[in-house]
Amino acid sequence: MAAAYELRCRECGKRCENAPLSICEECFSPLEVVCDLDAARPAFTREAIAAGPSSMWRYQALLPVPDDYVPATPAGWTPLLKAPRLARNIGARNLWIKNDAVCLPTLSFKDRVVSVALANAQAFGFDTVGCSSTGNLANAVAAQAARLGLKTYILVPADLEPAKILNTQVYGANLVRIDGNYDHVNRLCSQIAERYSWGFVNVNLRPYYAEGSKTVGFEIAEQLGWRLPDNVVVPMAGGSLITKIRKAFKELIALGLVEDKPVRFFGAQATGCSPITTAVKTGADHIEPQRPATIARSLAIGNPADGVYAARAIRESGGWAEDVSDVEIVSAIQELAETEGIFTETAGGVTTAVTARLYAHGRIHPDELTVTCITGNGLKTTDALTGAYEQQAAIRPRLGDFENFIAEQSEEDELVLGGSFVR
Ligand SMILES: *Cc1c(COP(=O)(O)O)cnc(C)c1O
Ligand SMILES: [Zn+2]
């Protein structure tokens, strides 16, 4: 085998050479990258990883990129933080946050998947790349393609948050707003990728793209001191991230870097777009597509490509899935910010609210080590908080005015019931 990785069909197992391809030609099921663990073994030790860069590229030996690949962008390696104040609020005692709200370069976990996808776009010789996106992917592709000097076409639903649109255009990408939802956009991208010879990171490069998500799992284990947690709570859009964190843990176990132990996976969605949580709750082995209606736009995929695999992974692991309302999402954004100083976007509101619900319903025991994945930054979805805070009238720069101000404020504080969040 020339490369230490290849494509394999998830259903019929057919193996194929590396190519910009995401569907099995025999049975039309999705293709997945399989890395040769034995080939990776010498370069994938705790010591070698610790000596590597402070980025997701410390795990390069288990990522599908050419041997001599030199990364252009130091994405990933985000903080894993203990969250005692949020924990106290929601009845947890050993809660941790994997904080990809500060993932570089574009403040979401999508920087990880795009790094791997664009490495492959270059290896396959594409000069133009693109994606269909609910926002964060658009930002990540635009930024990283700019750095690599690739031409970029990015297709998004027209109703995307203004910050995510601007965050794409600023990098000089060709942004195409589509009058339709993500599922319409995605279908069009498949047609474009076929017609023009372009690399679409989440269409024809999807198997490579998806492997980038493994680095969230690798980092969690390494940052816990090469241990696996008991539970992981993960937001789901297409359903890829949750399956790849699980794959990362399995690879670490197979290579002997962590002790084998069961980890339960919990999926989070917004009720307004909950095809995967619905499948988990009803026990269905297929996904019933939905028409999204939620403020959590980054998770608003009504017909998720990896939905079946996500639901399966959750069930097999003994986990569960929950979905929460838009009101709960906003409240959870505020709760996470007020307790832990982390400002997340709507997807992180979903994950936080679902985490609270899982403890409240006894799905997670308070003493178990639980990691909740915050995947995007709140500065991109400030519209979700429109009207949440009053702007005080300006006061004169005088001590007396300030004293009057705090006197009035403490009266108001007494009227508020204090620290209550919507559950
Ligand atoms: C894309 C995205 C997800 C979900 O990713 P999938 O792999 O498609 O399930 C979660 N959070 C944020 C902020 C995202 O942008
Ligand atoms: Zn097949």
CSV table of C-alpha atoms and ligand atoms in Angstrom, one decimal:
chain,number,residue,atom,x,y,z
A,1,MET,CA,0.0,0.0,0.0
A,2,ALA,CA,1.5,3.3,-1.1
A,3,ALA,CA,-0.3,5.6,1.4
A,4,ALA,CA,-1.0,4.5,5.0
A,5,TYR,CA,-4.7,5.1,4.4
A,6,GLU,CA,-7.3,4.3,1.8
A,7,LEU,CA,-11.1,4.6,1.2
A,8,ARG,CA,-13.4,1.8,2.1
A,9,CYS,CA,-17.2,1.4,1.7
A,10,ARG,CA,-19.0,1.6,5.1
A,11,GLU,CA,-21.5,-1.0,4.0
A,12,CYS,CA,-20.1,-3.5,1.5
A,13,GLY,CA,-16.5,-3.0,2.6
A,14,LYS,CA,-15.2,-2.5,-0.9
A,15,ARG,CA,-11.7,-0.9,-0.8
A,16,CYS,CA,-10.7,1.9,-3.2
A,17,GLU,CA,-7.7,4.0,-3.8
A,18,ASN,CA,-7.5,7.5,-2.6
A,19,ALA,CA,-9.6,9.7,-4.8
A,20,PRO,CA,-12.0,12.7,-4.5
A,21,LEU,CA,-14.9,10.3,-4.0
A,22,SER,CA,-17.5,10.0,-1.2
A,23,ILE,CA,-19.9,7.3,-2.5
A,24,CYS,CA,-19.2,3.6,-3.2
A,25,GLU,CA,-19.6,2.8,-6.9
A,26,GLU,CA,-20.9,-0.7,-6.1
A,27,CYS,CA,-23.6,0.0,-3.5
A,28,PHE,CA,-23.9,3.8,-3.3
A,29,SER,CA,-23.1,3.9,0.4
A,30,PRO,CA,-20.7,6.4,2.0
A,31,LEU,CA,-17.0,5.8,1.8
A,32,GLU,CA,-14.8,6.2,4.8
A,33,VAL,CA,-11.0,6.6,5.2
A,34,VAL,CA,-9.3,3.7,6.9
A,35,CYS,CA,-5.9,4.4,8.3
A,36,ASP,CA,-3.3,1.7,8.6
A,37,LEU,CA,-2.8,1.6,12.4
A,38,ASP,CA,0.4,-0.6,12.2
A,39,ALA,CA,2.0,1.9,9.8
A,40,ALA,CA,1.1,4.8,12.1
A,41,ARG,CA,2.3,3.0,15.3
A,42,PRO,CA,6.0,4.1,15.4
A,43,ALA,CA,5.1,7.8,14.9
A,44,PHE,CA,2.0,7.7,17.1
A,45,THR,CA,3.3,7.3,20.6
A,46,ARG,CA,2.6,9.5,23.6
A,47,GLU,CA,6.2,10.8,23.4
A,48,ALA,CA,6.2,11.5,19.7
A,49,ILE,CA,2.9,13.3,20.0
A,50,ALA,CA,4.0,15.4,23.0
A,51,ALA,CA,7.1,16.5,21.0
A,52,GLY,CA,4.8,17.5,18.1
A,53,PRO,CA,3.3,21.0,17.3
A,54,SER,CA,0.8,22.6,19.6
A,55,SER,CA,-2.0,22.0,17.0
A,56,MET,CA,-4.1,19.2,15.7
A,57,TRP,CA,-1.1,18.3,13.5
A,58,ARG,CA,0.6,16.6,16.5
A,59,TYR,CA,-1.7,13.7,15.4
A,60,GLN,CA,-0.6,13.8,11.7
A,61,ALA,CA,0.4,10.2,11.7
A,62,LEU,CA,-3.2,9.2,12.0
A,63,LEU,CA,-4.6,11.8,9.6
A,64,PRO,CA,-5.1,11.1,5.9
A,65,VAL,CA,-2.5,13.4,4.4
A,66,PRO,CA,0.5,12.6,2.3
A,67,ASP,CA,3.6,11.6,4.3
A,68,ASP,CA,5.6,14.7,3.4
A,69,TYR,CA,2.7,17.0,4.0
A,70,VAL,CA,3.7,20.3,5.7
A,71,PRO,CA,0.6,21.9,7.4
A,72,ALA,CA,-0.1,25.5,6.5
A,73,THR,CA,-2.4,26.3,9.4
A,74,PRO,CA,-2.0,25.4,13.0
A,75,ALA,CA,-5.7,24.6,13.8
A,76,GLY,CA,-7.0,22.8,16.9
A,77,TRP,CA,-5.3,22.0,20.3
A,78,THR,CA,-8.0,24.0,22.1
A,79,PRO,CA,-8.4,24.1,25.9
A,80,LEU,CA,-10.1,21.3,27.9
A,81,LEU,CA,-11.5,23.0,31.0
A,82,LYS,CA,-13.0,21.8,34.1
A,83,ALA,CA,-16.4,23.5,34.5
A,84,PRO,CA,-17.2,23.6,38.3
A,85,ARG,CA,-19.6,26.5,38.3
A,86,LEU,CA,-21.7,25.2,35.4
A,87,ALA,CA,-21.5,21.8,37.0
A,88,ARG,CA,-23.0,23.1,40.3
A,89,ASN,CA,-25.9,24.7,38.4
A,90,ILE,CA,-26.9,21.5,36.6
A,91,GLY,CA,-26.1,18.9,39.3
A,92,ALA,CA,-22.9,17.6,37.9
A,93,ARG,CA,-19.6,17.0,39.8
A,94,ASN,CA,-17.1,16.1,37.2
A,95,LEU,CA,-17.9,18.2,34.1
A,96,TRP,CA,-15.4,19.3,31.5
A,97,ILE,CA,-15.7,21.6,28.4
A,98,LYS,CA,-13.8,21.0,25.2
A,99,ASN,CA,-13.7,24.6,24.0
A,100,ASP,CA,-13.6,24.9,20.3
A,101,ALA,CA,-15.2,28.3,20.5
A,102,VAL,CA,-11.5,29.4,20.4
A,103,CYS,CA,-10.4,27.0,17.7
A,104,LEU,CA,-8.1,28.8,15.2
A,105,PRO,CA,-8.1,30.3,12.7
A,106,THR,CA,-11.9,30.9,12.4
A,107,LEU,CA,-13.4,30.1,15.9
A,108,SER,CA,-15.1,26.8,15.3
A,109,PHE,CA,-14.2,23.1,15.2
A,110,LYS,CA,-14.7,23.2,11.4
A,111,ASP,CA,-11.1,24.5,11.1
A,112,ARG,CA,-10.0,21.0,11.9
A,113,VAL,CA,-12.0,19.2,9.1
A,114,VAL,CA,-11.1,21.9,6.6
A,115,SER,CA,-7.3,21.6,7.3
A,116,VAL,CA,-7.4,17.9,6.3
A,117,ALA,CA,-9.8,18.4,3.4
A,118,LEU,CA,-7.7,21.1,1.8
A,119,ALA,CA,-4.5,19.1,2.3
A,120,ASN,CA,-6.2,16.5,0.1
A,121,ALA,CA,-7.6,19.0,-2.3
A,122,GLN,CA,-4.0,20.1,-3.0
A,123,ALA,CA,-2.8,16.5,-3.2
A,124,PHE,CA,-5.5,15.8,-5.9
A,125,GLY,CA,-4.4,18.9,-7.8
A,126,PHE,CA,-7.6,21.0,-7.4
A,127,ASP,CA,-7.1,24.7,-8.0
A,128,THR,CA,-10.7,25.6,-6.9
A,129,VAL,CA,-12.4,24.4,-3.8
A,130,GLY,CA,-15.7,25.0,-2.2
A,131,CYS,CA,-18.4,23.7,0.2
A,132,SER,CA,-22.0,23.8,1.1
A,133,SER,CA,-22.2,25.3,4.5
A,134,THR,CA,-24.4,26.3,7.4
A,135,GLY,CA,-21.9,29.0,8.2
A,136,ASN,CA,-18.8,27.8,10.1
A,137,LEU,CA,-17.6,25.6,7.3
A,138,ALA,CA,-17.9,28.6,4.9
A,139,ASN,CA,-15.7,30.7,7.3
A,140,ALA,CA,-13.1,27.9,7.6
A,141,VAL,CA,-12.8,27.1,3.9
A,142,ALA,CA,-12.6,30.8,2.9
A,143,ALA,CA,-9.8,31.5,5.4
A,144,GLN,CA,-7.7,28.5,4.8
A,145,ALA,CA,-8.1,28.5,1.1
A,146,ALA,CA,-7.0,32.2,1.1
A,147,ARG,CA,-3.8,31.1,2.8
A,148,LEU,CA,-3.2,28.3,0.3
A,149,GLY,CA,-4.0,30.5,-2.7
A,150,LEU,CA,-6.9,28.4,-3.8
A,151,LYS,CA,-9.9,29.8,-5.6
A,152,THR,CA,-13.1,29.3,-3.6
A,153,TYR,CA,-16.8,28.9,-4.2
A,154,ILE,CA,-19.0,28.8,-1.2
A,155,LEU,CA,-22.7,28.1,-1.2
A,156,VAL,CA,-24.9,28.9,1.7
A,157,PRO,CA,-28.6,29.3,2.5
A,158,ALA,CA,-29.5,32.9,2.0
A,159,ASP,CA,-30.8,33.4,5.6
A,160,LEU,CA,-27.5,32.8,7.3
A,161,GLU,CA,-26.4,35.0,10.2
A,162,PRO,CA,-24.8,38.2,8.9
A,163,ALA,CA,-21.6,37.6,10.8
A,164,LYS,CA,-21.0,34.3,9.1
A,165,ILE,CA,-21.6,35.9,5.7
A,166,LEU,CA,-19.1,38.7,6.4
A,167,ASN,CA,-16.7,36.2,7.9
A,168,THR,CA,-16.6,34.4,4.5
A,169,GLN,CA,-16.5,37.4,2.2
A,170,VAL,CA,-13.7,39.1,4.0
A,171,TYR,CA,-11.3,36.4,2.8
A,172,GLY,CA,-12.2,37.1,-0.8
A,173,ALA,CA,-14.2,33.9,-1.4
A,174,ASN,CA,-16.9,33.8,-4.0
A,175,LEU,CA,-20.0,33.5,-1.8
A,176,VAL,CA,-23.2,32.2,-3.5
A,177,ARG,CA,-26.3,32.7,-1.4
A,178,ILE,CA,-29.0,30.2,-2.3
A,179,ASP,CA,-32.7,30.7,-2.0
A,180,GLY,CA,-33.3,27.5,-0.1
A,181,ASN,CA,-32.2,25.5,3.0
A,182,TYR,CA,-29.0,23.6,3.6
A,183,ASP,CA,-30.3,20.4,2.0
A,184,HIS,CA,-31.1,22.3,-1.3
A,185,VAL,CA,-27.6,23.9,-1.2
A,186,ASN,CA,-25.9,20.5,-0.6
A,187,ARG,CA,-27.7,18.9,-3.5
A,188,LEU,CA,-26.6,21.7,-5.8
A,189,CYS,CA,-23.0,21.3,-4.6
A,190,SER,CA,-23.0,17.6,-5.6
A,191,GLN,CA,-24.0,18.6,-9.1
A,192,ILE,CA,-21.4,21.4,-9.3
A,193,ALA,CA,-18.6,19.2,-8.1
A,194,GLU,CA,-19.5,16.7,-10.8
A,195,ARG,CA,-19.8,19.2,-13.6
A,196,TYR,CA,-16.7,21.3,-12.8
A,197,SER,CA,-13.6,19.5,-11.5
A,198,TRP,CA,-13.6,21.2,-8.1
A,199,GLY,CA,-12.9,20.0,-4.7
A,200,PHE,CA,-15.9,20.4,-2.4
A,201,VAL,CA,-14.7,19.7,1.1
A,202,ASN,CA,-17.9,18.2,2.4
A,203,VAL,CA,-19.0,16.6,-0.9
A,204,ASN,CA,-16.3,14.8,-3.0
A,205,LEU,CA,-13.6,15.3,-0.3
A,206,ARG,CA,-16.0,14.3,2.6
A,207,PRO,CA,-14.2,11.1,3.7
A,208,TYR,CA,-11.0,13.1,4.2
A,209,TYR,CA,-12.8,16.1,5.7
A,210,ALA,CA,-14.5,13.8,8.3
A,211,GLU,CA,-11.2,12.4,9.6
A,212,GLY,CA,-10.2,15.9,10.8
A,213,SER,CA,-12.9,15.6,13.5
A,214,LYS,CA,-10.9,12.7,15.1
A,215,THR,CA,-8.5,15.3,16.5
A,216,VAL,CA,-11.2,16.4,19.0
A,217,GLY,CA,-11.2,12.9,20.4
A,218,PHE,CA,-7.4,12.6,20.4
A,219,GLU,CA,-7.1,15.9,22.2
A,220,ILE,CA,-9.7,15.1,24.9
A,221,ALA,CA,-7.9,11.8,25.7
A,222,GLU,CA,-4.4,13.4,25.8
A,223,GLN,CA,-5.6,16.4,27.8
A,224,LEU,CA,-7.2,14.1,30.4
A,225,GLY,CA,-3.7,12.6,30.8
A,226,TRP,CA,-4.2,9.8,28.2
A,227,ARG,CA,-7.5,8.7,29.7
A,228,LEU,CA,-11.0,8.3,28.2
A,229,PRO,CA,-13.9,10.1,29.8
A,230,ASP,CA,-17.1,8.2,30.8
A,231,ASN,CA,-19.4,10.4,28.7
A,232,VAL,CA,-19.1,12.8,25.8
A,233,VAL,CA,-21.9,15.2,24.8
A,234,VAL,CA,-21.7,16.3,21.1
A,235,PRO,CA,-23.8,18.6,18.9
A,236,MET,CA,-24.9,17.1,15.7
A,237,ALA,CA,-25.6,18.6,12.3
A,238,GLY,CA,-24.6,16.1,9.6
A,239,GLY,CA,-23.7,13.7,12.4
A,240,SER,CA,-20.1,13.2,11.5
A,241,LEU,CA,-18.3,14.7,14.5
A,242,ILE,CA,-19.8,12.4,17.0
A,243,THR,CA,-18.9,9.3,15.0
A,244,LYS,CA,-15.3,10.5,14.5
A,245,ILE,CA,-14.7,11.2,18.2
A,246,ARG,CA,-15.8,7.6,18.8
A,247,LYS,CA,-13.4,6.4,16.0
A,248,ALA,CA,-10.6,8.4,17.6
A,249,PHE,CA,-11.1,6.7,21.0
A,250,LYS,CA,-11.2,3.3,19.3
A,251,GLU,CA,-7.9,4.0,17.4
A,252,LEU,CA,-6.3,5.1,20.7
A,253,ILE,CA,-7.4,1.9,22.4
A,254,ALA,CA,-6.2,-0.2,19.4
A,255,LEU,CA,-2.8,1.4,19.6
A,256,GLY,CA,-2.6,1.0,23.4
A,257,LEU,CA,-2.4,4.7,24.1
A,258,VAL,CA,-5.3,4.6,26.5
A,259,GLU,CA,-6.9,1.9,28.6
A,260,ASP,CA,-9.9,0.2,27.0
A,261,LYS,CA,-13.1,1.3,28.6
A,262,PRO,CA,-16.7,2.0,27.6
A,263,VAL,CA,-17.5,5.6,26.7
A,264,ARG,CA,-21.1,6.7,26.2
A,265,PHE,CA,-21.9,9.1,23.5
A,266,PHE,CA,-24.8,11.7,23.8
A,267,GLY,CA,-26.0,13.6,20.8
A,268,ALA,CA,-27.5,17.1,21.0
A,269,GLN,CA,-29.8,18.9,18.5
A,270,ALA,CA,-32.3,21.7,18.4
A,271,THR,CA,-35.9,20.6,18.5
A,272,GLY,CA,-36.5,22.7,15.4
A,273,CYS,CA,-34.1,20.4,13.5
A,274,SER,CA,-33.9,17.1,15.3
A,275,PRO,CA,-33.8,14.2,12.7
A,276,ILE,CA,-31.0,12.3,14.6
A,277,THR,CA,-32.3,12.7,18.1
A,278,THR,CA,-35.7,11.6,16.9
A,279,ALA,CA,-34.3,8.5,15.4
A,280,VAL,CA,-32.5,7.7,18.7
A,281,LYS,CA,-35.6,8.3,20.8
A,282,THR,CA,-37.9,6.3,18.6
A,283,GLY,CA,-35.3,3.5,17.9
A,284,ALA,CA,-35.7,3.9,14.1
A,285,ASP,CA,-32.8,2.6,12.0
A,286,HIS,CA,-33.4,5.3,9.3
A,287,ILE,CA,-33.5,9.1,9.4
A,288,GLU,CA,-36.8,10.9,8.7
A,289,PRO,CA,-35.8,14.2,7.0
A,290,GLN,CA,-37.1,17.4,8.5
A,291,ARG,CA,-37.5,21.0,7.4
A,292,PRO,CA,-35.3,23.0,9.8
A,293,ALA,CA,-36.8,25.8,11.9
A,294,THR,CA,-34.4,26.8,14.6
A,295,ILE,CA,-32.0,29.6,15.6
A,296,ALA,CA,-29.2,27.0,15.8
A,297,ARG,CA,-28.4,27.4,12.1
A,298,SER,CA,-25.1,25.7,12.2
A,299,LEU,CA,-26.9,22.5,13.2
A,300,ALA,CA,-29.8,23.0,10.8
A,301,ILE,CA,-29.3,20.0,8.5
A,302,GLY,CA,-32.7,18.3,7.9
A,303,ASN,CA,-31.3,15.3,6.0
A,304,PRO,CA,-28.0,14.5,7.7
A,305,ALA,CA,-25.5,12.6,5.6
A,306,ASP,CA,-24.1,10.6,8.6
A,307,GLY,CA,-27.3,10.6,10.6
A,308,VAL,CA,-27.8,6.8,10.6
A,309,TYR,CA,-24.2,6.3,11.7
A,310,ALA,CA,-24.5,8.9,14.5
A,311,ALA,CA,-27.7,7.3,15.8
A,312,ARG,CA,-26.1,3.9,15.6
A,313,ALA,CA,-23.0,5.1,17.5
A,314,ILE,CA,-25.1,6.6,20.2
A,315,ARG,CA,-27.2,3.5,20.7
A,316,GLU,CA,-24.2,1.1,20.6
A,317,SER,CA,-22.4,3.1,23.2
A,318,GLY,CA,-25.3,3.0,25.6
A,319,GLY,CA,-25.8,6.8,25.3
A,320,TRP,CA,-28.8,8.9,24.5
A,321,ALA,CA,-29.8,12.0,22.4
A,322,GLU,CA,-31.9,15.0,23.4
A,323,ASP,CA,-33.1,18.2,21.7
A,324,VAL,CA,-34.0,21.5,23.1
A,325,SER,CA,-36.1,24.6,22.2
A,326,ASP,CA,-34.7,27.9,20.9
A,327,VAL,CA,-35.7,29.5,24.3
A,328,GLU,CA,-33.6,27.0,26.1
A,329,ILE,CA,-30.7,27.5,23.6
A,330,VAL,CA,-30.5,31.2,24.3
A,331,SER,CA,-30.8,30.7,28.1
A,332,ALA,CA,-28.0,28.1,28.0
A,333,ILE,CA,-25.7,30.5,26.0
A,334,GLN,CA,-26.1,32.9,28.9
A,335,GLU,CA,-25.7,30.3,31.5
A,336,LEU,CA,-22.4,29.0,30.0
A,337,ALA,CA,-21.1,32.6,29.7
A,338,GLU,CA,-22.1,33.6,33.3
A,339,THR,CA,-20.7,30.4,34.9
A,340,GLU,CA,-17.6,29.6,32.9
A,341,GLY,CA,-16.8,32.8,30.9
A,342,ILE,CA,-17.3,31.0,27.6
A,343,PHE,CA,-19.4,32.8,24.9
A,344,THR,CA,-20.6,30.1,22.5
A,345,GLU,CA,-22.8,30.3,19.4
A,346,THR,CA,-26.2,28.7,19.2
A,347,ALA,CA,-24.8,25.2,18.7
A,348,GLY,CA,-23.0,25.5,22.0
A,349,GLY,CA,-26.3,26.6,23.6
A,350,VAL,CA,-27.8,23.4,22.3
A,351,THR,CA,-25.0,21.3,23.8
A,352,THR,CA,-25.1,23.1,27.1
A,353,ALA,CA,-28.9,22.8,27.4
A,354,VAL,CA,-28.8,19.2,26.4
A,355,THR,CA,-26.1,18.5,28.9
A,356,ALA,CA,-28.2,20.0,31.7
A,357,ARG,CA,-31.2,18.0,30.6
A,358,LEU,CA,-29.2,14.7,30.6
A,359,TYR,CA,-28.2,15.3,34.3
A,360,ALA,CA,-31.7,16.4,35.2
A,361,HIS,CA,-33.2,13.2,33.7
A,362,GLY,CA,-30.6,11.0,35.4
A,363,ARG,CA,-29.1,9.9,32.1
A,364,ILE,CA,-25.6,10.9,33.3
A,365,HIS,CA,-24.5,10.2,36.9
A,366,PRO,CA,-23.1,13.3,38.6
A,367,ASP,CA,-19.7,11.7,39.5
A,368,GLU,CA,-19.0,10.4,36.0
A,369,LEU,CA,-16.3,12.2,34.0
A,370,THR,CA,-18.3,14.0,31.3
A,371,VAL,CA,-16.9,16.1,28.5
A,372,THR,CA,-19.3,18.5,26.7
A,373,CYS,CA,-18.1,19.8,23.3
A,374,ILE,CA,-18.5,23.5,22.6
A,375,THR,CA,-17.9,23.8,18.9
A,376,GLY,CA,-18.3,27.5,17.9
A,377,ASN,CA,-18.0,31.1,19.0
A,378,GLY,CA,-20.8,33.4,20.2
A,379,LEU,CA,-19.5,36.4,18.4
A,380,LYS,CA,-20.8,34.8,15.2
A,381,THR,CA,-24.4,34.6,16.3
A,382,THR,CA,-24.9,37.7,18.4
A,383,ASP,CA,-28.4,38.1,16.7
A,384,ALA,CA,-29.6,35.2,18.9
A,385,LEU,CA,-29.2,37.6,21.9
A,386,THR,CA,-31.0,40.5,20.3
A,387,GLY,CA,-33.1,42.2,22.9
A,388,ALA,CA,-31.6,40.2,25.8
A,389,TYR,CA,-29.8,43.1,27.3
A,390,GLU,CA,-31.0,46.7,27.9
A,391,GLN,CA,-28.6,49.5,27.0
A,392,GLN,CA,-28.4,51.7,30.0
A,393,ALA,CA,-28.5,55.5,29.4
A,394,ALA,CA,-25.0,57.0,29.6
A,395,ILE,CA,-24.2,58.8,32.9
A,396,ARG,CA,-21.9,61.7,33.5
A,397,PRO,CA,-18.3,60.9,34.5
A,398,ARG,CA,-18.9,61.8,38.1
A,399,LEU,CA,-18.6,59.7,41.2
A,400,GLY,CA,-22.0,60.9,42.5
A,401,ASP,CA,-23.7,59.8,39.2
A,402,PHE,CA,-22.0,56.4,39.5
A,403,GLU,CA,-23.2,56.0,43.1
A,404,ASN,CA,-26.8,56.8,42.0
A,405,PHE,CA,-26.4,54.3,39.2
A,406,ILE,CA,-25.4,51.4,41.4
A,407,ALA,CA,-28.1,52.2,44.0
A,408,GLU,CA,-30.7,52.0,41.3
A,409,GLN,CA,-29.2,48.8,39.9
A,410,SER,CA,-29.2,47.0,43.2
A,411,GLU,CA,-32.9,47.8,43.6
A,412,GLU,CA,-33.5,46.3,40.2
A,413,ASP,CA,-31.4,43.2,41.1
A,414,GLU,CA,-33.8,42.6,44.0
A,415,LEU,CA,-36.7,42.4,41.6
A,416,VAL,CA,-35.0,39.8,39.4
A,417,LEU,CA,-35.5,36.3,40.8
A,418,GLY,CA,-31.7,35.7,40.4
A,419,GLY,CA,-29.7,33.3,38.3
A,420,SER,CA,-32.6,31.2,37.0
A,421,PHE,CA,-32.2,29.6,33.6
A,422,VAL,CA,-34.9,28.1,31.4
A,423,ARG,CA,-35.0,24.3,31.5
B,1,LIG,C1,-20.9,21.7,11.7
B,1,LIG,C2,-21.0,22.0,13.2
B,1,LIG,C3,-21.4,20.9,14.1
B,1,LIG,C4,-21.7,19.5,13.7
B,1,LIG,O1,-20.9,18.9,12.9
B,1,LIG,P1,-21.4,17.5,12.1
B,1,LIG,O2,-20.1,16.8,12.0
B,1,LIG,O3,-21.9,17.9,10.8
B,1,LIG,O4,-22.4,16.8,12.9
B,1,LIG,C5,-21.4,21.3,15.4
B,1,LIG,N1,-21.2,22.5,15.9
B,1,LIG,C6,-20.9,23.5,15.0
B,1,LIG,C7,-20.7,24.9,15.6
B,1,LIG,C8,-20.8,23.3,13.7
B,1,LIG,O5,-20.5,24.3,12.8
B,2,ZN,ZN,-20.3,-0.4,-1.1
